[in-house]
Structure formats: structure tokens, C-alpha cells
PDB file of N, CA and C in Angstrom:
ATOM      1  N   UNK Q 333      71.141  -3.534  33.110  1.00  0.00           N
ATOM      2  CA  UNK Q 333      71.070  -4.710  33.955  1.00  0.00           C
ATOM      3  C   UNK Q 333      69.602  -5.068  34.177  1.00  0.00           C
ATOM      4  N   UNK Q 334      69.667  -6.198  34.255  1.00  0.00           N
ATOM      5  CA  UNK Q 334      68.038  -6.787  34.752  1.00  0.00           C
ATOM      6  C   UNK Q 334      68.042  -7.812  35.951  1.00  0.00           C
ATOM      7  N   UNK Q 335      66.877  -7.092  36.479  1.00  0.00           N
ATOM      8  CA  UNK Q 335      66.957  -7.679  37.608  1.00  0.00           C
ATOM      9  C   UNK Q 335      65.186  -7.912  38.009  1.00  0.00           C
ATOM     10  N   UNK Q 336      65.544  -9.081  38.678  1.00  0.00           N
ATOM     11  CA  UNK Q 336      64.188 -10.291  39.000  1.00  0.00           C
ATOM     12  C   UNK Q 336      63.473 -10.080  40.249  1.00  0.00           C
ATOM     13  N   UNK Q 337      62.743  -9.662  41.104  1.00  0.00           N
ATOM     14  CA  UNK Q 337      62.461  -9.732  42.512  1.00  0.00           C
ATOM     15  C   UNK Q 337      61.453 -10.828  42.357  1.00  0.00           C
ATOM     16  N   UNK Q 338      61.811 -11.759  43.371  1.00  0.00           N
ATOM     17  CA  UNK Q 338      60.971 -12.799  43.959  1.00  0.00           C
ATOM     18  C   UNK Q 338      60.143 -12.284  45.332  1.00  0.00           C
ATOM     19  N   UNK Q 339      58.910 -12.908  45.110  1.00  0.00           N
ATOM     20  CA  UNK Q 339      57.840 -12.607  46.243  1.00  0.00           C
ATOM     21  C   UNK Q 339      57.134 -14.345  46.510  1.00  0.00           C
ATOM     22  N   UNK Q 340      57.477 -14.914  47.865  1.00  0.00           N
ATOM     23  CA  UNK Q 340      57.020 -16.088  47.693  1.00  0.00           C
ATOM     24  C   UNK Q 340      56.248 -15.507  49.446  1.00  0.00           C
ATOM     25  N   UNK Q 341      54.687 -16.445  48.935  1.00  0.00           N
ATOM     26  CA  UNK Q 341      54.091 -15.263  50.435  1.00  0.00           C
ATOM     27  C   UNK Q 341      53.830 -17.184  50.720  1.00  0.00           C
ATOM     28  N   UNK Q 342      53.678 -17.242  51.999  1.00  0.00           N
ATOM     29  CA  UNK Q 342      53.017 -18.115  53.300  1.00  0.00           C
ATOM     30  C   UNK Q 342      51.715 -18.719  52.259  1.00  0.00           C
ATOM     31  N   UNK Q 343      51.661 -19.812  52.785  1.00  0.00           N
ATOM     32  CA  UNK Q 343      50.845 -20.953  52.306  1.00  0.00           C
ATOM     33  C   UNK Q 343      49.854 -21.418  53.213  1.00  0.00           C
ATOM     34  N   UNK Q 344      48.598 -20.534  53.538  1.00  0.00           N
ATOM     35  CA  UNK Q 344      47.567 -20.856  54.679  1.00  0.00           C
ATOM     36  C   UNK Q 344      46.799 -22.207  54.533  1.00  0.00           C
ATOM     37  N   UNK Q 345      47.430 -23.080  54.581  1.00  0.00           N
ATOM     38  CA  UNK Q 345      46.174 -24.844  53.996  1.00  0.00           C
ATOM     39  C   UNK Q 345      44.772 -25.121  55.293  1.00  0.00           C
ATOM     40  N   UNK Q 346      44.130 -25.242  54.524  1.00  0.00           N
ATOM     41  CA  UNK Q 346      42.990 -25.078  55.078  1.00  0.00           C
ATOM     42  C   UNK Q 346      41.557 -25.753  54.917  1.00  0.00           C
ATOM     43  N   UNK Q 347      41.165 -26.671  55.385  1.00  0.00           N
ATOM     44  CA  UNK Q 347      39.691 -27.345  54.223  1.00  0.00           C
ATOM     45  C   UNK Q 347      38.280 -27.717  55.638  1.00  0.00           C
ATOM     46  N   UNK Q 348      37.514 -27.715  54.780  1.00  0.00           N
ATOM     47  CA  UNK Q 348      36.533 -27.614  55.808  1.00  0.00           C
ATOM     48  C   UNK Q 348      35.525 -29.220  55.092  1.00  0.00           C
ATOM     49  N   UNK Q 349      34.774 -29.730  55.765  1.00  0.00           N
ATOM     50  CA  UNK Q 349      34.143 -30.688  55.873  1.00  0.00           C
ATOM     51  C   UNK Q 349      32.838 -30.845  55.467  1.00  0.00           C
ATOM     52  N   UNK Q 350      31.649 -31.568  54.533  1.00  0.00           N
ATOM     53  CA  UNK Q 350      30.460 -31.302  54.158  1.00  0.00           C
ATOM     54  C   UNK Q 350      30.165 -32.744  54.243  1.00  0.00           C
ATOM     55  N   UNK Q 351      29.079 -33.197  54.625  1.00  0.00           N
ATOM     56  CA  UNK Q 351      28.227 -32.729  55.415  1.00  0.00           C
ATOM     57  C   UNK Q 351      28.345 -32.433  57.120  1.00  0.00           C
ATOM     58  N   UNK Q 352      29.212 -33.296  57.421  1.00  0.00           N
ATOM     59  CA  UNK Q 352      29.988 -32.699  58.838  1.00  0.00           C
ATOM     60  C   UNK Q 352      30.812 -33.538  59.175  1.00  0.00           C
ATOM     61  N   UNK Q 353      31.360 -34.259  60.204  1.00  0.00           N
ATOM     62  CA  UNK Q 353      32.959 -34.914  60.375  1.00  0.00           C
ATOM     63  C   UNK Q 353      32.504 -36.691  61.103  1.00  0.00           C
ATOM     64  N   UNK Q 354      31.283 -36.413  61.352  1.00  0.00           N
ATOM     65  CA  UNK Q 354      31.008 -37.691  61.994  1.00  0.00           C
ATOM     66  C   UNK Q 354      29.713 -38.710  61.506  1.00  0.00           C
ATOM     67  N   UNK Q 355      30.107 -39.996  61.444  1.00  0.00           N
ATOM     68  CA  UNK Q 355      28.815 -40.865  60.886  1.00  0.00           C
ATOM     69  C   UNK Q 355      29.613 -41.938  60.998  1.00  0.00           C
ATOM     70  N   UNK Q 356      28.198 -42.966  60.394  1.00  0.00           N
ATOM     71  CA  UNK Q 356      28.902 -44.190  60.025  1.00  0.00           C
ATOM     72  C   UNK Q 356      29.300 -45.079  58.670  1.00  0.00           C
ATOM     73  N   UNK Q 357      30.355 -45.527  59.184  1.00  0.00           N
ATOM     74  CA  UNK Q 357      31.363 -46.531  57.786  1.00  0.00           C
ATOM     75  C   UNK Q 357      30.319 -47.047  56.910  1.00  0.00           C
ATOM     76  N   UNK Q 358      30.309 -47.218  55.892  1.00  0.00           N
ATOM     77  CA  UNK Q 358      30.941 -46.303  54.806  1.00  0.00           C
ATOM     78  C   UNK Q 358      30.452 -45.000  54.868  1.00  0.00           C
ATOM     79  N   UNK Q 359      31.409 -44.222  55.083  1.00  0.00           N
ATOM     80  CA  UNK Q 359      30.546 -42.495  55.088  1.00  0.00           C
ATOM     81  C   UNK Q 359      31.897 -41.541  53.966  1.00  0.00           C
ATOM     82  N   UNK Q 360      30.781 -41.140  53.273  1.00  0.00           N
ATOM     83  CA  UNK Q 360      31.553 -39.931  52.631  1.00  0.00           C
ATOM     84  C   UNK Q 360      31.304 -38.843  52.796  1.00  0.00           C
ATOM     85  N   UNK Q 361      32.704 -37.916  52.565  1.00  0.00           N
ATOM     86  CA  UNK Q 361      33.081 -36.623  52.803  1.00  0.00           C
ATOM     87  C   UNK Q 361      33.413 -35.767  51.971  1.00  0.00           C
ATOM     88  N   UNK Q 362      32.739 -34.710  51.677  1.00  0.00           N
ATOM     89  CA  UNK Q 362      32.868 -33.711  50.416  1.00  0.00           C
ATOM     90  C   UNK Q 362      34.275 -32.783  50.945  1.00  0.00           C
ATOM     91  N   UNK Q 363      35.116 -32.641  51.060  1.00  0.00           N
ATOM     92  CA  UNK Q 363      36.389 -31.339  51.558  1.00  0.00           C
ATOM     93  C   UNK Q 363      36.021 -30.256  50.664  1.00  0.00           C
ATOM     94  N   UNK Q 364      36.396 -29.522  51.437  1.00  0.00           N
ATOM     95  CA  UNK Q 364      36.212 -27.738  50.468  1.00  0.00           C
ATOM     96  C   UNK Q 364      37.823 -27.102  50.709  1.00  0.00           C
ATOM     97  N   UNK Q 365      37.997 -26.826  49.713  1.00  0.00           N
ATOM     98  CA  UNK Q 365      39.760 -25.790  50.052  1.00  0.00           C
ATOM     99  C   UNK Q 365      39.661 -24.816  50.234  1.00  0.00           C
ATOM    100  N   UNK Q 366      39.700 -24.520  51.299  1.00  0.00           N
ATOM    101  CA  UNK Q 366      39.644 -22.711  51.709  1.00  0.00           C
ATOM    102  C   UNK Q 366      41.255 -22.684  51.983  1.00  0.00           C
ATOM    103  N   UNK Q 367      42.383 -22.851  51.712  1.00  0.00           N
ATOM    104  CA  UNK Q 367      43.659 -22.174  51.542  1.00  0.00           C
ATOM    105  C   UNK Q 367      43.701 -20.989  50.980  1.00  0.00           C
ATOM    106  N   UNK Q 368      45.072 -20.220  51.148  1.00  0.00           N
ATOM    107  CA  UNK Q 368      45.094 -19.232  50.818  1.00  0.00           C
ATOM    108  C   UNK Q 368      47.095 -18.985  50.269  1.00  0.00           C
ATOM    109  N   UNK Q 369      46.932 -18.518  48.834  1.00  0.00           N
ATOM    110  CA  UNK Q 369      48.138 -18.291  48.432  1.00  0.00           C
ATOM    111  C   UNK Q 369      49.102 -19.913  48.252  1.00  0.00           C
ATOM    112  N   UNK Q 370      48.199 -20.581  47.697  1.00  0.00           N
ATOM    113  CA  UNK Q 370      48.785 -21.911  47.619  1.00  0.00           C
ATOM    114  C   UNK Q 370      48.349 -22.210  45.996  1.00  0.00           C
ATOM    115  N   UNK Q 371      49.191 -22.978  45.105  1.00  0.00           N
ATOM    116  CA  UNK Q 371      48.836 -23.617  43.527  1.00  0.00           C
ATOM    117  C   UNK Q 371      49.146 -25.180  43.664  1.00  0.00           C
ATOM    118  N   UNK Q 372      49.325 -25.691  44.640  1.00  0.00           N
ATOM    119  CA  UNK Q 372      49.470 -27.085  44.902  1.00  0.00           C
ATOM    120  C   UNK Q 372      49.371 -27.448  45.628  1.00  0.00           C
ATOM    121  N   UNK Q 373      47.933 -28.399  45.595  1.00  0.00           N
ATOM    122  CA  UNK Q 373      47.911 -29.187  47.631  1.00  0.00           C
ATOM    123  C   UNK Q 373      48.196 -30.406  47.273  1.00  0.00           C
ATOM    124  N   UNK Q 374      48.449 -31.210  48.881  1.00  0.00           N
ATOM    125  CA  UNK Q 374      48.754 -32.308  48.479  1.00  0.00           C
ATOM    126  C   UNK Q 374      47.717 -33.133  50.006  1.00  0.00           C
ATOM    127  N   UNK Q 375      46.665 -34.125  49.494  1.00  0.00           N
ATOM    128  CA  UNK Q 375      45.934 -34.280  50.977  1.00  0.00           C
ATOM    129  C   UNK Q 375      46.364 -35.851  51.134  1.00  0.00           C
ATOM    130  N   UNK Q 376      46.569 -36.100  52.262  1.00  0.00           N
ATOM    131  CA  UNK Q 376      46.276 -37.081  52.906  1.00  0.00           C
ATOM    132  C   UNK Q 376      45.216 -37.721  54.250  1.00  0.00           C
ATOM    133  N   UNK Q 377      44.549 -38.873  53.666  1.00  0.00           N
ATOM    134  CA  UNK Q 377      42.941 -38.763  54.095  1.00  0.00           C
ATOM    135  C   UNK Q 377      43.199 -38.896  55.549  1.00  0.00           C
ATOM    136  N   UNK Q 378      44.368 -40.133  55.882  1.00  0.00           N
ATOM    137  CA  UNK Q 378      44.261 -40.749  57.374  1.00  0.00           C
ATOM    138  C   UNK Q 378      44.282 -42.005  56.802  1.00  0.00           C
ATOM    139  N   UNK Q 379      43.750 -42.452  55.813  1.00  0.00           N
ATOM    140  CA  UNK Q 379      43.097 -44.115  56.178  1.00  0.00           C
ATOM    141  C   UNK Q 379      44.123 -44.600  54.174  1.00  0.00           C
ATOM    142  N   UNK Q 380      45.325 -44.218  54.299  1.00  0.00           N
ATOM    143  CA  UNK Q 380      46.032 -44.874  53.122  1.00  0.00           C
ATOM    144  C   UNK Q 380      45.926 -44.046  51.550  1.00  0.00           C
ATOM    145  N   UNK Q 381      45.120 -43.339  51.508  1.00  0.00           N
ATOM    146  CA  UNK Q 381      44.540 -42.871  50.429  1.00  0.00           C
ATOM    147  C   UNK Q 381      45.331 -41.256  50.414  1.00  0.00           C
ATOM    148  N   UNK Q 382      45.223 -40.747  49.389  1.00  0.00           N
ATOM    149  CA  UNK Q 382      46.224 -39.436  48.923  1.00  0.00           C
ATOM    150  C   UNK Q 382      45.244 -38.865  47.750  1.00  0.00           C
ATOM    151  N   UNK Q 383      45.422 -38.004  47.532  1.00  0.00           N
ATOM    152  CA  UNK Q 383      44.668 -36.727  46.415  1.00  0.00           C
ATOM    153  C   UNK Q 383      45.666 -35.364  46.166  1.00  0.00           C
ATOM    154  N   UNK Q 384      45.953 -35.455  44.901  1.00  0.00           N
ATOM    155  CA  UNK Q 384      47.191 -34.258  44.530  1.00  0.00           C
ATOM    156  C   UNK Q 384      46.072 -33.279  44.179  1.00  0.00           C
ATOM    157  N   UNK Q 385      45.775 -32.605  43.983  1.00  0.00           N
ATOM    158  CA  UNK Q 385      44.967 -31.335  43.622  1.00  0.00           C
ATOM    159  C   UNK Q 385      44.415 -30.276  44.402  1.00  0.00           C
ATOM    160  N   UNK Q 386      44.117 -29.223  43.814  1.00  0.00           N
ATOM    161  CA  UNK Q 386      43.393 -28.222  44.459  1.00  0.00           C
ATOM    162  C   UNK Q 386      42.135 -28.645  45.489  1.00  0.00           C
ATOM    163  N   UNK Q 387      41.235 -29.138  44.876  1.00  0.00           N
ATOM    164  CA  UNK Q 387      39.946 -29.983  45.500  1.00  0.00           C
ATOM    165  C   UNK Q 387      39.900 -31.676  45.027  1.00  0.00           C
ATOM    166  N   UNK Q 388      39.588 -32.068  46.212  1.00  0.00           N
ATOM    167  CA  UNK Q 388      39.345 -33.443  45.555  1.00  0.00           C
ATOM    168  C   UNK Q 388      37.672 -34.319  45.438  1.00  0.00           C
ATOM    169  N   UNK Q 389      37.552 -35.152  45.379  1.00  0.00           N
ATOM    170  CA  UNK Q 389      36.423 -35.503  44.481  1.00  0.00           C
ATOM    171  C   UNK Q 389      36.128 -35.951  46.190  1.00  0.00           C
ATOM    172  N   UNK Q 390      34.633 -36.563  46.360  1.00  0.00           N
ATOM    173  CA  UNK Q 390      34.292 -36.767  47.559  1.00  0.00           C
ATOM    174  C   UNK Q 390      34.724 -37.918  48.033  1.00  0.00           C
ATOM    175  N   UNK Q 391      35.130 -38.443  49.166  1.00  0.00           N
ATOM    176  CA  UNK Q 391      35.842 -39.842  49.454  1.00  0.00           C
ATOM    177  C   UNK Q 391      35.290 -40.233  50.395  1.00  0.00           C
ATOM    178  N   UNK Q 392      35.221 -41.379  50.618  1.00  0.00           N
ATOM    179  CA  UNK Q 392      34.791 -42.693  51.696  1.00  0.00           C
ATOM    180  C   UNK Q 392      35.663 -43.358  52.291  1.00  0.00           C
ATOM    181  N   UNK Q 393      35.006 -43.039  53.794  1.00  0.00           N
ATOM    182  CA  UNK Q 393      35.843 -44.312  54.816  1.00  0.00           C
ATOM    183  C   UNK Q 393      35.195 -45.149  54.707  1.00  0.00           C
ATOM    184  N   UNK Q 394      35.788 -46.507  54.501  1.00  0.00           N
ATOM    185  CA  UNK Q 394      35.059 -47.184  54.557  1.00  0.00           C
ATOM    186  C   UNK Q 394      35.034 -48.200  55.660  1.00  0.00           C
ATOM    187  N   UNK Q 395      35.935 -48.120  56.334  1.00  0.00           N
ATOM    188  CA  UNK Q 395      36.041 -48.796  58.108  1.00  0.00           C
ATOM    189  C   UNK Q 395      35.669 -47.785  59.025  1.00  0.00           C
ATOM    190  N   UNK Q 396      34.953 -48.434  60.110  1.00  0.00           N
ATOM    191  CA  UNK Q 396      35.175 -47.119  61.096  1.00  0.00           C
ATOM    192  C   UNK Q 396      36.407 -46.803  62.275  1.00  0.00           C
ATOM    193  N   UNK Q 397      36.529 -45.822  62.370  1.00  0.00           N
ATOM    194  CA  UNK Q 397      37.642 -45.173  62.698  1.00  0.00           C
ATOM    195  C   UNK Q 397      37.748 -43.666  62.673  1.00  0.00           C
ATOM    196  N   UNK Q 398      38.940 -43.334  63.599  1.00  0.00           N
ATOM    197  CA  UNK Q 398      39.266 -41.893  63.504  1.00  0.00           C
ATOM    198  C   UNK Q 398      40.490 -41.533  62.587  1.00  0.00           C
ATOM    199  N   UNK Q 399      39.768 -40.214  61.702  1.00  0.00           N
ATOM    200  CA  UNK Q 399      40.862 -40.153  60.461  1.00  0.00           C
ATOM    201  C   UNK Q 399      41.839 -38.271  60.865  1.00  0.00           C
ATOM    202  N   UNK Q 400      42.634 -38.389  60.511  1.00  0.00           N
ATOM    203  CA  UNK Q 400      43.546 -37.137  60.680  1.00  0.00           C
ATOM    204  C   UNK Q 400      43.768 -36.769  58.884  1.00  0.00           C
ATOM    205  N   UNK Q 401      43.112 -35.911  58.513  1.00  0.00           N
ATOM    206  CA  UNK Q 401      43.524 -35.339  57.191  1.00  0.00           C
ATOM    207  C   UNK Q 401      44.478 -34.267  57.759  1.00  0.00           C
ATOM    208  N   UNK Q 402      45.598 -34.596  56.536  1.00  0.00           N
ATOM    209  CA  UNK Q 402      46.949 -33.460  56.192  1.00  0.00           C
ATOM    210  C   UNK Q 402      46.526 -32.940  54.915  1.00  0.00           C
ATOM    211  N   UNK Q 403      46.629 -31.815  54.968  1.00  0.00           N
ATOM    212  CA  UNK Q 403      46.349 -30.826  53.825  1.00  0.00           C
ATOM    213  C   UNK Q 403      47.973 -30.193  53.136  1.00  0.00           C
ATOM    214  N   UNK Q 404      48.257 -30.190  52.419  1.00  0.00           N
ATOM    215  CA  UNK Q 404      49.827 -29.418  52.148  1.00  0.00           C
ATOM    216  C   UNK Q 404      49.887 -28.838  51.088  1.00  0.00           C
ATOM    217  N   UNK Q 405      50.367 -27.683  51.083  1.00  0.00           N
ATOM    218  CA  UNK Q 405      50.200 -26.483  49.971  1.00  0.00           C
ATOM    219  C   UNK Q 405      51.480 -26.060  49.380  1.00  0.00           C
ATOM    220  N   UNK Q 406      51.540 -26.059  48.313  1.00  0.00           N
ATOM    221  CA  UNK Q 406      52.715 -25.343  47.758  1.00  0.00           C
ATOM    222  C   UNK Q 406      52.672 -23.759  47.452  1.00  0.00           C
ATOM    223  N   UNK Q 407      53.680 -22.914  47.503  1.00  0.00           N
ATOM    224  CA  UNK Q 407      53.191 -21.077  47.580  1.00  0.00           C
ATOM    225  C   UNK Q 407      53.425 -21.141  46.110  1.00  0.00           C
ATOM    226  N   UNK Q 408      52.936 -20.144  46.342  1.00  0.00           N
ATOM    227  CA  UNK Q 408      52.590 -19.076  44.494  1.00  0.00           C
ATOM    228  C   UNK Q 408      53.784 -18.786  44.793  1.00  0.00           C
ATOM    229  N   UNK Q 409      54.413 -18.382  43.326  1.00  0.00           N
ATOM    230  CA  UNK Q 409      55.568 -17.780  43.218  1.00  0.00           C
ATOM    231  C   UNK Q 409      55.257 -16.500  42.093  1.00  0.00           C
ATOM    232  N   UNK Q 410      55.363 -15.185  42.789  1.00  0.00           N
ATOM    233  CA  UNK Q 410      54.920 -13.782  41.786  1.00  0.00           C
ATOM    234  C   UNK Q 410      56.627 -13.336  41.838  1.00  0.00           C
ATOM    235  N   UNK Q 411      56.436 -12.535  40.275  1.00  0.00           N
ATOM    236  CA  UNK Q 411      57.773 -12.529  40.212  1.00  0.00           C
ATOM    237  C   UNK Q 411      58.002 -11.386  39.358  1.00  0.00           C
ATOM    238  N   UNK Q 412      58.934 -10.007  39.969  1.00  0.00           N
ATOM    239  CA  UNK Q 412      58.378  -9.046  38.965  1.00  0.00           C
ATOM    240  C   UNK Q 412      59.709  -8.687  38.439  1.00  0.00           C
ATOM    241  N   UNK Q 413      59.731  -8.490  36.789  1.00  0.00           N
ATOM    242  CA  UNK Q 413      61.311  -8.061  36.606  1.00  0.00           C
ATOM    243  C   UNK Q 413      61.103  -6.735  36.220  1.00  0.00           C
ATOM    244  N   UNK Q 414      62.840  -5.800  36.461  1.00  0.00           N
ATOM    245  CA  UNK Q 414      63.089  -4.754  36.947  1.00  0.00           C
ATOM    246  C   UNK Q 414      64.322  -4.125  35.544  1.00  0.00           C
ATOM    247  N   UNK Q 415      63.565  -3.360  35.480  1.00  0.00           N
ATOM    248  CA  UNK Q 415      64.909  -2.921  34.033  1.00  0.00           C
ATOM    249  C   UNK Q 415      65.496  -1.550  34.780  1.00  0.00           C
TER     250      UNK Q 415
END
């Protein structure tokens, strides 16, 4: 018989900000991904805009305003089979 064990661990999403979180319109923002145990993020900036990847390229607000980034991670899936 063979048999499969699945290990799917917690998805820590996580990103930090360069050069720092505040300025003025047009201002861009470098994100860094510090997640942990994730192979798919998915960000949303606040201001209409989306980025599927691990890291994304640097982006601009270009109105001023306050933005809420969502970060979302998909888990690794390790998977060990068993004879």
C-alpha cells in the first residue's frame, strides 16, 4: 500500500515598506516580502491596483490619500509518500 502524508503549515504574509509609509502624491513605494511558508501572494495596494507575485515592482500613488495594503499568501504544500 502507498500512502501520501500531507503537511500544509500556516501562511505568515507580511511586507515591510522602503523608503517609509509617508510623503507626497506622486510617491513611490518599494514593498519587501518578509512572509513566511507562502508560494503565492496576492497584494492589493488600496488605491485599485493588484500585483500577483512574490515581490512586486515599486508602485505609485498617485493621489493623495490613505492606502490599506492586503497582502495574501497561499501555503506550501510538502508532501511525503510512505511505502
Amino acid at each position: 500500500a502507498l500512502k501520501i502524508e500531507f503537511n500544509i503549515g500556516p501562511v505568515y504574509a507580511n511586507a515591510s515598506a522602503l523608503p517609509n509609509t509617508s510623503g507626497c502624491a506622486p510617491f513611490t513605494v518599494t514593498f519587501v516580502n518578509t512572509s513566511t511558508n507562502g508560494i503565492g501572494f496576492f497584494w492589493d495596494f488600496g488605491d485599485g491596483s493588484t500585483y500577483s507575485g512574490v515581490t512586486p515592482p515599486p508602485h505609485t500613488f498617485v493621489a493623495p490619500g490613505v492606502y490599506t495594503l492586503t497582502l495574501k499568501g497561499s501555503p506550501a504544500i510538502r508532501f511525503t509518500i510512505v511505502r
